Each structure stands twice: as structure tokens, then as C-alpha cells.
Amino acid sequence: MAEPFRILTLNNISAKGLERLPRDRYEVASSIVQPDAVLVRSADMHKAEIPGSVLAVARAGAGTNNIPVAALTARGIPVFNAPGANANAVKELVIASLFLSARNIGPAWLFARAQSGDDAAIDAAVEKGKKNFVGFELPGRTLGVVGLGAIGVEVANTALALGMKVLGYDPQITVQRAWELSSNVQQALSLDDLFARSDIVTVHVPLNDGTRNLVNAARIALMRKGSVVLNFARGGIVDAAAVTAALDSGHLHGYVCDFPSNALKDHPKVVTLPHLGASTGEAEENCAVMAAEQLRDFLENGNIRNSVNYPEAVMPRMPGTTRLVIANSNVPNMVGQISTQLAASRVNIADLLNKSRGEVAYTVIDADGSIDADTFAAVRAISGVLSARLIAG
Ligand SMILES: NC(=O)c1ccc[n+]([C@@H]2O[C@H](COP(=O)([O-])OP(=O)(O)OC[C@H]3O[C@@H](n4cnc5c(N)ncnc54)[C@H](O)[C@@H]3O)[C@@H](O)[C@H]2O)c1
């Protein structure tokens, strides 16, 4: 029987995820020499030495800031993540925040907690004070969703089910997300158009140079008086000073976000949560399951799904073949050299897939019968091959 794959875990990984790596084929431990792969959540891998035996790194989460991706790419090592695995968790908190802001739940709760005296005194204070927390209902209001990725699509579809009108804006929406998005979501023509027509704007875009301060004073000014901004993406996407100024002037009704700061956490019209968007047991499990399944498909079949540095490359296995997988530099004639080498060794290619992404490419070859060690070594030695592996049929 083949040797089990050795998986090094750098954090506690949910048991549901580890169940996807069956014991008879996988040895999984937090200290392991010469691991075939690393499963990680938030542990910082930048300073750690990554052994030469490692074939892949999988992150049970979305971001990969804690992983030296560029160095691994150069070594021909794919890094996997779990995009969208926490989308439902974030969506639920965003939907909760619609109600939080519409019904002034944060300040109303603080008011109730601040009451003292006997119950009669509390009753009297409540009846007198509740007028300060009169809210609004969601049906008929317009929600503007910026970014229609895994989270934005779920938020948009759920808001429709609550009776809201929904506007969406995402110039780079993927075909997959476009299929998932309800046809009742209207397309905003531009960001400014979305802000001008929304009662509540929620952002679901990555933080980068193009999205930093996407919600700024000029766009807030386009919103109707009494509007709300929700931010469960990243703090820097919303200009906090512009938001607090608009809250103070009464132009904005509220701001709910997942990113407390000194300027925001005590503001009476702001509710800040401690980065809770993805903090559910289910999200953690979903991430671990996705990461483990992708890792398994790569180790056992050489397939690549949801890698942040190598292209998507999935080819079904064929009986009676040996699979050769190669990570290589994206330069001319790599496939030519590899197939010439195989032909010289009288190896017949039954199927072949070659995908590129930026400066690297990935080649999957199913060869009839077997490939001997000398042929494999010759392929491995071709200039531009970053890593190569034979997978028995
Ligand atoms: N609060 C939390 O705990 C938490 C949890 C998970 C994710 N997030 C944040 O949510 C963001 C979205 O997550 P996701 O899983 O939906 O990501 P995703 O990659 O599936 O979707 C992001 C979408 O934003 C779009 N986009 C990028 N720039 C844009 C722009 N300038 N205008 C409009 N659309 C733009 C992209 O085309 C893409 O469709 C993440 O980048 C992350 O920062 C926060």
C-alpha cells in the first residue's frame, strides 16, 4: 500500500475538515518531519522554514497574508484558500445589522441597561424614552450592494427576500456569481449612481488601492438624508472621519461596522463589532472542509482548485494512466519540451491540460501505462520546471 501523505497542521483545524483526510491515507499532526503539505489558519509562516518536502499549503480561511505566497510560487508550490466558505456567516451579520440600524437597537439597548430604580420607575422611563428610538422598516427601502462576490450576492438575495429593493454594483462580477444573483437585483450604472439611489449601502469588496475610502465624503453626500452605511469588508474601505462628520450633521442615520477604532467605538450613532463577520463554528468548519478537500484532490490527483497562486486545473482521472503534474514558468515551449522528452522515452500522452496564470503555468499529463524514473528525472531537469510529481494510476 502507498505511504500515507503527511500533513502538518500549524493551527487547530476543525475536526470536520480533518475527517476529509482519511486515516488510512493521511497522517495529520502538529509536529511532523518532512510533511507533504501544510494546513494552516492564522499562524504566521513568513519566518518559518518550509521544508523541501512540502508540495502544497492550504489555508482554512480566505486571506493568505500569513503565507509567503511569492516564495512558494517560485518553488512550484500551490497555496490554496477557502473563498466564500464564510459567506453565509458574514451575510447573517450584515442582515442583523440592517435591523440593528433600522430599529436603533444599539442605543436603545444601552438606554434600557442604563435604567435604575424599581420596575415601576423603569416602566415610566421606558415609556418616556422610547420615542427617541423610533425606527423604520425594511420593505420598500433600497439596499445598495457594492461588490457582488460570495458575500455580496448572498446579502443581495436575502435583502430581496426581506422585501427590500436591491441595487448592485460590480464591474468584474464573475459568471458564477452572476448566475447566483437574483434577476430582481438591479444594476447600478456607477458607484455614484448606487449611492444616490440607496437608503442603505453595504460594501463587500477587498481592500486595495482602488477601494480604499470608497465610501467617502463626496459619495456620502450623494446619499439621501437619514441613510445608513454598513461595512463588514475592511475598515479602510470607509473613510471614518467622513462618516462621523455625516452622522454628527444628521445626514447619515447610522453606521454599523466590524472594525472598531477610537473615532468610532463610542460614537452614539455607530455600532462597532469586534471583527465578528466570519466568527461562527460553521464558517470555521466550512473553511477547514474546503481546504482539506482541495488539498486531498491536489495530493491524490494533482488537481488545483481555489489556489491563490496557480491556475485552476482540474482533469478527470483515466484508468490505466500515470499522471505527471508539473508547475513551470510561463515561458514559450515548456509543453513542447516536456512532450518531446516523453516521446523520446516512448511515452504516449493520453490527455493533457496546460493552464497559465501570470508568470507561472501548470501542466497535467495523463500517460498510457507508466513513466520510468529516468524519464521523470529528465522532465524534472528541463529549465523552467519548478516542481514535478508522478501520481500512479
Ligand atoms: N468581516 C469579516 O469578518 C469578513 C469575513 C470575510 C470577508 N470579509 C471581507 O469581505 C470582502 C468580500 O468577501 P467575498 O468573499 O465576497 O469576496 P469575493 O472575492 O468573492 O468578492 C469580492 C467582489 O468585489 C468585487 N470588486 C472589487 N473591486 C470592486 C470595486 N471597486 N467596485 C465594485 N466591486 C468590486 C469583485 O469583482 C468581486 O466580485 C473580502 O475582501 C474581505 O475583505 C470580511
XYZ file of C-alpha atoms and ligand atoms in Angstrom:
437
model
C 0.000 0.000 0.000
C 1.198 3.545 -0.742
C 2.778 5.539 2.081
C 0.262 7.884 3.751
C 0.531 11.588 2.978
C 1.952 13.568 5.908
C 0.069 16.770 6.735
C 1.483 19.313 9.159
C -1.165 21.432 10.913
C 0.040 24.808 12.177
C -3.229 25.642 13.960
C -6.125 23.678 15.374
C -8.135 22.677 12.336
C -11.813 21.828 12.737
C -12.436 18.095 13.141
C -14.995 18.201 10.308
C -12.195 19.291 7.978
C -9.716 16.706 9.201
C -12.347 13.995 8.680
C -11.896 14.657 4.946
C -8.375 13.259 5.210
C -8.968 9.549 5.948
C -6.622 7.962 8.482
C -5.557 5.126 6.195
C -4.159 7.583 3.652
C -3.199 10.598 5.779
C -1.038 11.168 8.820
C -2.052 14.532 10.282
C -0.184 16.102 13.201
C 1.002 19.407 14.622
C 4.605 18.237 14.593
C 5.714 16.158 11.677
C 9.038 15.888 9.863
C 9.190 16.097 6.081
C 5.492 16.939 5.624
C 3.902 16.629 2.171
C 1.597 19.564 2.878
C 0.774 22.218 5.453
C -2.723 23.057 6.719
C -2.838 26.462 8.382
C -5.306 29.032 9.677
C -3.677 32.177 11.034
C -0.166 31.020 12.036
C 2.494 33.292 10.547
C 4.540 31.231 8.082
C 6.706 34.122 6.873
C 9.595 33.431 9.207
C 9.208 29.653 9.405
C 11.369 27.423 7.259
C 9.163 25.476 4.864
C 10.772 22.050 4.268
C 11.677 20.933 0.763
C 9.212 18.042 1.058
C 6.182 20.373 1.027
C 4.040 20.045 -2.098
C 1.199 22.384 -1.130
C -0.025 24.784 1.552
C -3.724 25.109 2.321
C -5.245 27.924 4.354
C -8.540 27.155 6.100
C -9.732 30.720 5.500
C -9.865 33.398 2.826
C -6.844 35.726 3.222
C -3.282 34.473 2.751
C -1.306 37.368 4.301
C 0.289 34.953 6.778
C 1.759 32.810 3.986
C 4.861 33.648 1.888
C 2.940 33.124 -1.351
C 5.529 34.580 -3.770
C 8.341 32.394 -2.407
C 6.135 29.300 -2.610
C 5.091 30.159 -6.175
C 8.746 30.271 -7.188
C 9.205 26.805 -5.670
C 6.251 25.452 -7.669
C 4.078 25.062 -4.576
C 0.383 25.936 -4.873
C -1.253 27.790 -1.985
C -4.943 27.015 -1.538
C -7.556 29.051 0.317
C -11.273 28.737 1.009
C -13.035 31.646 -0.691
C -16.702 32.004 0.097
C -16.666 29.395 2.868
C -17.566 32.123 5.368
C -20.014 33.969 3.115
C -23.136 32.836 4.946
C -21.647 33.816 8.314
C -20.861 37.345 7.090
C -24.217 37.637 5.337
C -26.101 36.802 8.536
C -24.267 39.537 10.455
C -24.937 42.044 7.672
C -28.633 41.183 7.695
C -28.639 41.509 11.506
C -27.047 44.938 11.033
C -29.854 46.059 8.740
C -32.215 45.527 11.667
C -29.710 46.903 14.186
C -29.583 50.196 12.344
C -33.217 50.384 11.221
C -34.526 49.844 14.742
C -31.763 51.678 16.660
C -31.146 48.530 18.645
C -27.672 49.500 19.887
C -28.571 52.823 21.545
C -31.985 51.521 22.632
C -30.375 48.617 24.463
C -27.852 50.928 26.103
C -30.735 53.157 27.208
C -32.596 50.210 28.745
C -29.481 48.989 30.526
C -28.870 52.438 31.984
C -32.227 52.476 33.811
C -32.342 52.068 37.566
C -34.899 52.207 40.360
C -37.839 49.849 40.862
C -39.726 48.251 37.976
C -42.388 50.950 38.039
C -39.678 53.593 37.640
C -38.151 51.616 34.774
C -41.597 51.285 33.087
C -42.102 55.025 33.338
C -38.646 55.818 31.959
C -39.094 53.363 29.101
C -42.426 54.803 28.023
C -40.991 58.322 28.153
C -37.700 57.469 26.462
C -38.765 55.107 23.668
C -39.714 57.935 21.329
C -36.008 58.573 20.883
C -35.567 55.200 19.218
C -38.362 55.168 16.640
C -37.069 53.227 13.673
C -38.007 52.307 10.134
C -38.993 49.108 8.371
C -37.081 47.486 5.549
C -39.668 46.601 2.849
C -39.581 49.185 0.087
C -36.231 50.629 1.185
C -33.323 50.365 -1.215
C -30.152 48.484 -0.316
C -27.089 49.239 -2.435
C -24.590 46.367 -2.516
C -21.057 47.261 -3.634
C -19.205 44.101 -4.690
C -21.191 41.083 -5.847
C -18.822 38.301 -4.846
C -19.506 35.397 -2.495
C -20.830 37.645 0.298
C -22.414 40.454 -1.728
C -24.575 38.052 -3.748
C -25.885 36.364 -0.610
C -26.629 39.720 1.026
C -28.399 40.996 -2.103
C -30.582 37.909 -2.496
C -31.530 37.834 1.199
C -32.405 41.536 1.258
C -34.802 40.950 -1.648
C -36.491 38.236 0.408
C -36.978 40.834 3.173
C -38.933 42.992 0.725
C -36.150 45.470 0.020
C -35.285 46.855 -3.384
C -31.706 45.941 -4.171
C -29.172 47.704 -6.359
C -25.840 46.065 -7.121
C -22.531 47.317 -8.487
C -19.605 45.133 -9.512
C -17.924 45.752 -12.868
C -15.961 42.490 -12.513
C -18.742 40.155 -11.410
C -17.879 36.552 -12.304
C -20.142 34.377 -14.441
C -20.659 32.076 -11.450
C -21.829 34.939 -9.213
C -23.996 36.377 -11.984
C -25.801 33.008 -12.152
C -26.316 33.035 -8.376
C -27.577 36.629 -8.225
C -31.353 37.089 -8.352
C -32.525 38.717 -11.568
C -34.518 41.116 -9.360
C -31.317 42.840 -8.280
C -30.995 45.996 -10.359
C -27.668 47.007 -11.794
C -26.363 50.405 -10.683
C -24.683 52.299 -13.507
C -21.820 53.513 -11.339
C -20.834 53.787 -7.693
C -22.208 57.316 -7.586
C -25.490 56.109 -9.086
C -25.707 53.417 -6.389
C -25.052 55.857 -3.537
C -27.577 58.368 -4.897
C -30.361 55.759 -5.088
C -29.788 53.767 -1.872
C -31.155 54.134 1.657
C -28.558 51.713 2.965
C -25.191 50.946 1.349
C -23.214 47.830 2.244
C -19.691 47.164 0.954
C -18.346 43.701 0.088
C -15.131 44.396 -1.812
C -11.499 43.624 -0.961
C -9.380 46.443 0.441
C -6.921 47.652 -2.194
C -5.786 50.931 -3.741
C -8.973 51.048 -5.820
C -11.344 50.545 -2.887
C -9.610 52.454 -0.080
C -12.007 55.182 1.112
C -14.539 54.050 -1.490
C -17.153 55.367 0.947
C -16.004 58.983 1.269
C -17.481 62.421 1.946
C -18.453 63.011 -1.695
C -20.331 59.708 -2.003
C -21.991 60.064 1.402
C -23.225 63.490 0.263
C -24.991 61.749 -2.651
C -26.987 59.576 -0.228
C -30.425 60.599 0.982
C -30.689 62.218 4.405
C -31.177 59.523 7.030
C -29.242 56.849 5.165
C -27.132 54.086 6.662
C -23.720 52.628 5.797
C -22.705 49.068 6.655
C -19.110 47.869 6.466
C -18.283 44.221 7.023
C -15.469 44.205 4.446
C -12.429 46.082 5.796
C -12.052 49.253 7.891
C -10.082 51.189 5.268
C -12.854 50.976 2.670
C -14.861 53.569 4.595
C -13.442 56.996 5.466
C -14.272 57.031 9.185
C -13.862 60.810 9.506
C -16.323 61.409 6.659
C -18.820 59.030 8.244
C -18.651 60.554 11.723
C -18.985 64.062 10.233
C -22.113 62.973 8.319
C -23.523 61.292 11.440
C -22.873 64.430 13.514
C -24.565 66.670 10.943
C -27.586 64.346 10.842
C -27.109 63.491 7.167
C -26.414 59.837 7.980
C -28.640 57.931 10.381
C -26.182 55.215 11.345
C -23.017 53.266 10.640
C -22.557 49.626 11.554
C -19.167 48.042 11.036
C -16.929 45.195 12.069
C -13.883 47.402 12.695
C -13.773 49.382 15.958
C -11.397 52.340 16.281
C -11.054 55.180 18.768
C -13.000 57.507 16.486
C -15.854 55.021 16.035
C -16.335 52.756 19.037
C -18.004 55.287 21.353
C -19.903 57.289 18.759
C -23.611 57.236 19.685
C -24.742 56.540 16.124
C -22.145 53.875 15.373
C -22.287 50.206 16.263
C -18.887 48.536 16.012
C -18.486 44.805 16.359
C -15.146 43.119 17.055
C -14.498 41.659 13.568
C -17.169 39.001 14.063
C -18.219 38.549 10.428
C -16.758 35.099 9.904
C -16.771 34.071 13.567
C -19.107 31.107 13.588
C -18.359 27.470 14.192
C -19.927 26.673 10.835
C -17.698 29.088 8.915
C -14.628 27.591 10.525
C -15.826 24.114 9.615
C -16.659 25.106 6.039
C -13.189 26.612 5.600
C -11.482 23.523 7.002
C -13.578 21.162 4.865
C -12.858 23.173 1.716
C -9.132 23.435 2.448
C -8.835 19.710 3.247
C -10.787 18.623 0.157
C -8.727 20.832 -2.146
C -5.509 19.585 -0.581
C -6.629 15.971 -0.984
C -7.566 16.435 -4.639
C -4.160 18.005 -5.258
C -2.160 15.344 -3.422
C -4.091 12.405 -4.863
C -4.879 13.722 -8.361
C -2.738 16.805 -8.904
C -5.873 18.901 -9.468
C -5.819 22.576 -8.493
C -8.963 24.316 -7.259
C -9.041 27.665 -5.457
C -5.340 28.363 -5.448
C -4.194 31.941 -4.937
C -1.006 31.496 -6.972
C -1.563 28.714 -9.545
C -4.279 28.437 -12.185
C -7.427 26.351 -11.780
C -6.510 22.981 -13.348
C -8.845 20.036 -12.999
C -8.711 16.946 -15.211
C -10.640 13.729 -14.546
C -8.501 10.607 -13.949
C -8.403 7.882 -16.592
C -7.878 4.222 -15.700
C -4.609 2.702 -16.919
C -2.729 6.007 -16.953
C 0.009 7.593 -14.870
C -0.336 11.260 -14.083
C 2.555 13.678 -14.371
C 1.933 17.146 -12.899
C 4.336 19.992 -13.470
C 4.480 23.541 -12.157
C 6.573 25.596 -14.532
C 7.500 29.112 -15.540
C 5.074 30.583 -18.052
C 7.566 30.760 -20.944
C 7.316 29.512 -24.536
C 7.858 25.866 -25.446
C 7.528 24.297 -21.993
C 4.802 21.892 -23.124
C 6.810 21.259 -26.306
C 9.925 20.297 -24.365
C 8.006 18.119 -21.922
C 6.121 16.223 -24.645
C 9.312 15.822 -26.708
C 11.015 14.291 -23.680
C 8.094 11.903 -23.119
C 8.032 10.947 -26.810
C 11.782 10.228 -26.697
C 11.042 7.727 -23.918
C 8.177 6.232 -25.968
C 5.573 7.503 -23.503
C 2.181 8.119 -25.125
C 0.180 11.103 -23.856
C -3.481 10.130 -23.373
C -4.635 13.548 -22.152
C -3.031 16.893 -21.384
C -4.060 20.133 -19.683
C -1.938 23.278 -19.546
C -3.092 26.427 -17.777
C -1.192 29.601 -17.074
C -1.539 32.377 -14.522
C 0.781 35.339 -14.649
C 4.368 34.156 -14.546
C 3.617 30.507 -13.842
C 1.797 27.652 -15.514
C 0.631 24.196 -14.558
C 0.620 21.139 -16.748
C -1.227 17.884 -16.142
C -0.347 14.924 -18.363
C -2.004 11.516 -18.291
C 0.309 8.997 -19.921
C -0.678 5.500 -21.027
C 0.971 2.948 -18.758
C 3.819 4.056 -16.536
C 6.624 6.636 -16.651
C 10.023 5.406 -15.544
C 12.308 7.217 -13.099
C 14.822 8.314 -15.775
C 12.125 9.885 -17.930
C 10.691 11.665 -14.918
C 14.135 12.920 -13.908
C 14.693 14.242 -17.450
C 11.397 16.139 -17.361
C 12.179 17.463 -13.893
C 15.531 18.758 -15.198
C 14.009 20.872 -18.004
C 14.841 24.520 -17.382
C 11.724 26.339 -16.160
C 10.226 23.323 -14.370
C 9.618 24.494 -10.802
C 8.210 21.269 -9.395
C 7.056 17.944 -10.804
C 5.350 14.870 -9.436
C 4.300 11.444 -10.666
C 0.967 10.128 -9.436
C 0.316 6.444 -10.005
C -2.985 5.497 -11.660
N -15.953 40.911 8.492
C -15.341 39.773 8.274
O -15.054 39.024 9.198
C -15.055 39.338 6.878
C -15.096 37.980 6.562
C -14.870 37.591 5.249
C -14.592 38.532 4.280
N -14.535 39.850 4.623
C -14.258 40.868 3.607
O -15.275 40.827 2.639
C -14.703 41.042 1.350
C -15.578 40.383 0.307
O -15.550 38.959 0.507
P -16.082 37.949 -0.610
O -15.851 36.574 -0.075
O -17.444 38.344 -1.049
O -15.018 38.246 -1.779
P -15.147 37.944 -3.334
O -13.777 37.964 -3.863
O -15.993 36.734 -3.556
O -15.939 39.210 -3.900
C -15.422 40.497 -3.969
C -16.095 41.179 -5.143
O -15.764 42.574 -5.115
C -15.692 42.999 -6.464
N -14.982 44.277 -6.530
C -13.650 44.506 -6.398
N -13.391 45.824 -6.502
C -14.592 46.441 -6.716
C -14.976 47.785 -6.897
N -14.077 48.777 -6.870
N -16.285 48.063 -7.079
C -17.205 47.059 -7.078
N -16.900 45.758 -6.924
C -15.598 45.460 -6.742
C -15.010 41.861 -7.186
O -15.265 41.919 -8.588
C -15.650 40.645 -6.517
O -16.779 40.185 -7.232
C -13.305 40.407 1.467
O -12.405 41.004 0.576
C -12.923 40.657 2.893
O -12.168 41.848 2.978
C -14.769 40.270 5.883
